[in-house]
PDB file of C-alpha atoms in Angstrom:
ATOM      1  CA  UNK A   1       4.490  54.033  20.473  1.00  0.00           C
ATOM      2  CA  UNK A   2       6.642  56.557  22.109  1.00  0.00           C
ATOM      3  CA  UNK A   3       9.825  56.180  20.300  1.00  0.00           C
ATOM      4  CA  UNK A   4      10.977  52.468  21.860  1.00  0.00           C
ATOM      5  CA  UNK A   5      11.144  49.105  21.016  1.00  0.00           C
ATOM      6  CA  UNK A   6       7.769  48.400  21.247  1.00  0.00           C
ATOM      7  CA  UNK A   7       6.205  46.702  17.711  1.00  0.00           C
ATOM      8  CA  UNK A   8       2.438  48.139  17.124  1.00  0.00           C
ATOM      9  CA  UNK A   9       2.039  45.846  14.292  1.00  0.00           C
ATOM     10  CA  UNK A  10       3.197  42.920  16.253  1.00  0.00           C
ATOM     11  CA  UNK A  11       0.563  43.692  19.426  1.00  0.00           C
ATOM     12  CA  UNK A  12      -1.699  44.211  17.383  1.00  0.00           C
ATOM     13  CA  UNK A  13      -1.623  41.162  15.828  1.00  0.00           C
ATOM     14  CA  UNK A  14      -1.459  39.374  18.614  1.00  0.00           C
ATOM     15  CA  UNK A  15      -4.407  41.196  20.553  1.00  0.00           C
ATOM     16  CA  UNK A  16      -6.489  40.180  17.135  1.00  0.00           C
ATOM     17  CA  UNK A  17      -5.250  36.475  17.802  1.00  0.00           C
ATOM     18  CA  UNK A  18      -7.265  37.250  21.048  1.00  0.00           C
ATOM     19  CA  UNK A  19      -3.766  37.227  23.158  1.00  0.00           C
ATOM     20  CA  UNK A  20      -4.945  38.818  26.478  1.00  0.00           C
ATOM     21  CA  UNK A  21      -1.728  39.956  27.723  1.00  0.00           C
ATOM     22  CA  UNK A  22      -0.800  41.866  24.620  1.00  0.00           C
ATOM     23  CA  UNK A  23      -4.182  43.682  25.241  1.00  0.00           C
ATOM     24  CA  UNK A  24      -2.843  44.934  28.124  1.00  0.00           C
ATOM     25  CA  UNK A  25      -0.010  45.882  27.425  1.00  0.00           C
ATOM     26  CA  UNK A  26      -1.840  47.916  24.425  1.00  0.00           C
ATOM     27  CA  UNK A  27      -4.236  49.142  27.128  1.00  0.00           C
ATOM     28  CA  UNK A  28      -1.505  50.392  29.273  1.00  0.00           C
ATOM     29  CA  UNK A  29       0.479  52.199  26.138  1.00  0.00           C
ATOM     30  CA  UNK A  30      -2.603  53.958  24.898  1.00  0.00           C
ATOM     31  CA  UNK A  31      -4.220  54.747  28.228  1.00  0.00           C
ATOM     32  CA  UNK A  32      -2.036  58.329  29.165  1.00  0.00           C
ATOM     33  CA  UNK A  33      -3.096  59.322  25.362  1.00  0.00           C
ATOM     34  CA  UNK A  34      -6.517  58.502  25.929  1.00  0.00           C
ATOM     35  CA  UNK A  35      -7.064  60.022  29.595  1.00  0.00           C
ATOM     36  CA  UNK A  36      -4.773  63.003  27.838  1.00  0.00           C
ATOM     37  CA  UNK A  37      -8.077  63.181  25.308  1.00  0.00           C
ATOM     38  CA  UNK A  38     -10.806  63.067  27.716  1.00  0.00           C
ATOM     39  CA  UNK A  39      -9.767  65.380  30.277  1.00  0.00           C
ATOM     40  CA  UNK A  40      -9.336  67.845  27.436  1.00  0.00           C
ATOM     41  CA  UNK A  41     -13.011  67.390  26.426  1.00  0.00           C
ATOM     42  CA  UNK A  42     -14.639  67.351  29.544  1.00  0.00           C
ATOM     43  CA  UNK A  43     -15.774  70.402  31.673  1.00  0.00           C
ATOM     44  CA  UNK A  44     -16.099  67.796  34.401  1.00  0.00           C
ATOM     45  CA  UNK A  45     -13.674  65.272  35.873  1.00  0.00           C
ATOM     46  CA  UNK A  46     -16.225  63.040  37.160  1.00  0.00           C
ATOM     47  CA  UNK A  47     -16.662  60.215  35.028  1.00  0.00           C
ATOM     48  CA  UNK A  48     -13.482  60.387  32.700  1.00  0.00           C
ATOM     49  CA  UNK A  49     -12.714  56.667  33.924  1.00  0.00           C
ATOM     50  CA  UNK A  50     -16.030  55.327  33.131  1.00  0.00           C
ATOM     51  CA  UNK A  51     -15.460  57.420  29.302  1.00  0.00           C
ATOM     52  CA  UNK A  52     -11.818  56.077  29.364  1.00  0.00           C
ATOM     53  CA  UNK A  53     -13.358  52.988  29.510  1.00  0.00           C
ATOM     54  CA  UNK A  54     -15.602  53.106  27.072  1.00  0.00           C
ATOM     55  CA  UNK A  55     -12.962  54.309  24.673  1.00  0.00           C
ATOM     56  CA  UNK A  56     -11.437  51.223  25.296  1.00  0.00           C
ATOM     57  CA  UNK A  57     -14.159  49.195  24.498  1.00  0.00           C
ATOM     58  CA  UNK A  58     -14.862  50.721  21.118  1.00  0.00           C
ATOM     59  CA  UNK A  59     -11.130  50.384  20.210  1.00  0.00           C
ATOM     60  CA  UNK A  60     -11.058  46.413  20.937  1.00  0.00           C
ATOM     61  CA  UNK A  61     -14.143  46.224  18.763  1.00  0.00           C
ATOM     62  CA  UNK A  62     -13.288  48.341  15.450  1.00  0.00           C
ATOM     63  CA  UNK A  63      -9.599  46.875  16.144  1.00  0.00           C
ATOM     64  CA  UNK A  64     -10.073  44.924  13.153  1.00  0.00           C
ATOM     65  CA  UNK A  65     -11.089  48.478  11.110  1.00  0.00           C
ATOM     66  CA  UNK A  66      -7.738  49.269  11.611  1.00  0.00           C
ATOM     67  CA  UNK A  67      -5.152  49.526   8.493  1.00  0.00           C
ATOM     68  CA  UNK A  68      -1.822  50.749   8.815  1.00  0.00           C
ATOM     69  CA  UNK A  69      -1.250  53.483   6.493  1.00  0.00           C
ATOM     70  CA  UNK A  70       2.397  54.987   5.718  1.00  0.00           C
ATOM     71  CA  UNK A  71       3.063  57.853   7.338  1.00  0.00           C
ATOM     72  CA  UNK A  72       0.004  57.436  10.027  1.00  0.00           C
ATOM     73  CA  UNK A  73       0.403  56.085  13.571  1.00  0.00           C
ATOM     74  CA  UNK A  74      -1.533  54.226  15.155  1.00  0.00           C
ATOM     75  CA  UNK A  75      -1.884  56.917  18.329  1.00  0.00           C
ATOM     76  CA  UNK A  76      -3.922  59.240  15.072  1.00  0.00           C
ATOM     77  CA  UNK A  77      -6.291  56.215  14.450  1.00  0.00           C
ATOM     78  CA  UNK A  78      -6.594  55.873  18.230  1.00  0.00           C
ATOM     79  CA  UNK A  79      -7.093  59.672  18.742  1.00  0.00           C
ATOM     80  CA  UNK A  80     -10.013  59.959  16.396  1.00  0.00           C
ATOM     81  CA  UNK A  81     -11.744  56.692  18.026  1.00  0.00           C
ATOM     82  CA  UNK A  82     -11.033  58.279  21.279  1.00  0.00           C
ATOM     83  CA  UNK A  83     -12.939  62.218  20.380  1.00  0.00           C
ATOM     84  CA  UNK A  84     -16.505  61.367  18.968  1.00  0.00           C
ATOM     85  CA  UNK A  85     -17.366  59.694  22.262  1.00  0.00           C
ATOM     86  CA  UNK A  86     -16.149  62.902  23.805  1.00  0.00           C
ATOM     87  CA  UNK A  87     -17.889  65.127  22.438  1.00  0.00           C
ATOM     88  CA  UNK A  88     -21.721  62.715  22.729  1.00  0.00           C
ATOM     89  CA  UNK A  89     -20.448  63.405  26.568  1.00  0.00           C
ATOM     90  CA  UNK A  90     -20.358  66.952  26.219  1.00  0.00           C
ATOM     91  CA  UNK A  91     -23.565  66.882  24.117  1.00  0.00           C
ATOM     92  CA  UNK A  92     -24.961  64.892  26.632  1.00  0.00           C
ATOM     93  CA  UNK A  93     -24.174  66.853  29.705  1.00  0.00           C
ATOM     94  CA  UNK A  94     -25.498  69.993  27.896  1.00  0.00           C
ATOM     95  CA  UNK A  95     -28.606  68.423  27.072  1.00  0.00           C
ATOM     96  CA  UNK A  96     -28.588  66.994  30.984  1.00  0.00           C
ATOM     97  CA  UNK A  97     -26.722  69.848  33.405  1.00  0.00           C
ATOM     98  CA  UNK A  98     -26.462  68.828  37.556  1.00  0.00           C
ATOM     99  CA  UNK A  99     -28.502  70.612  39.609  1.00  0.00           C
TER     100      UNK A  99
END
């Protein structure tokens, strides 16, 4: 994903095929995108883990929603999975502020 030998298609595949280590190691190419994403959503720093997390979560479960498509990475699929539940948080802490 950033420009070496590493095969999307390939982990992908195999994380489908319910290969844990390939989830990992798709878990630890995505995460600096996806902590890049959320601490450019959020006002507050305090739970990005916990919405990291939950990223993560939805990704492994629409992972079979995924299709490649020419000309589109996978890191744009994973960036638009990784926004909505962004913004809910924002929503949410609007709706919610700390006292």
């Amino acid at each position: 994903m950033n420009g070496d030998d590493f095969d999307v298609a390939q982990c992908l595949r195999r994380v489908r095929e319910q290969d844990l280590e390939a989830a990992r190691v798709l878990v630890e190419r995505l995460y600096p995108q996806i902590i890049r994403i959320v601490r450019s959503h959020l006002p507050t720093r305090a739970a990005e883990e916990d919405l990291a997390q939950e990223i993560f979560a939805k990704l492994f479960a629409r992972l079979d929603q995924y299709e490649e498509r020419r000309g589109v990475p996978f890191t744009h699929w994973v960036s638009r999975l990784a926004v909505r539940p962004c913004l809910d948080a924002l929503r949410a802490e609007r709706r919610r502020p700390e006292l």
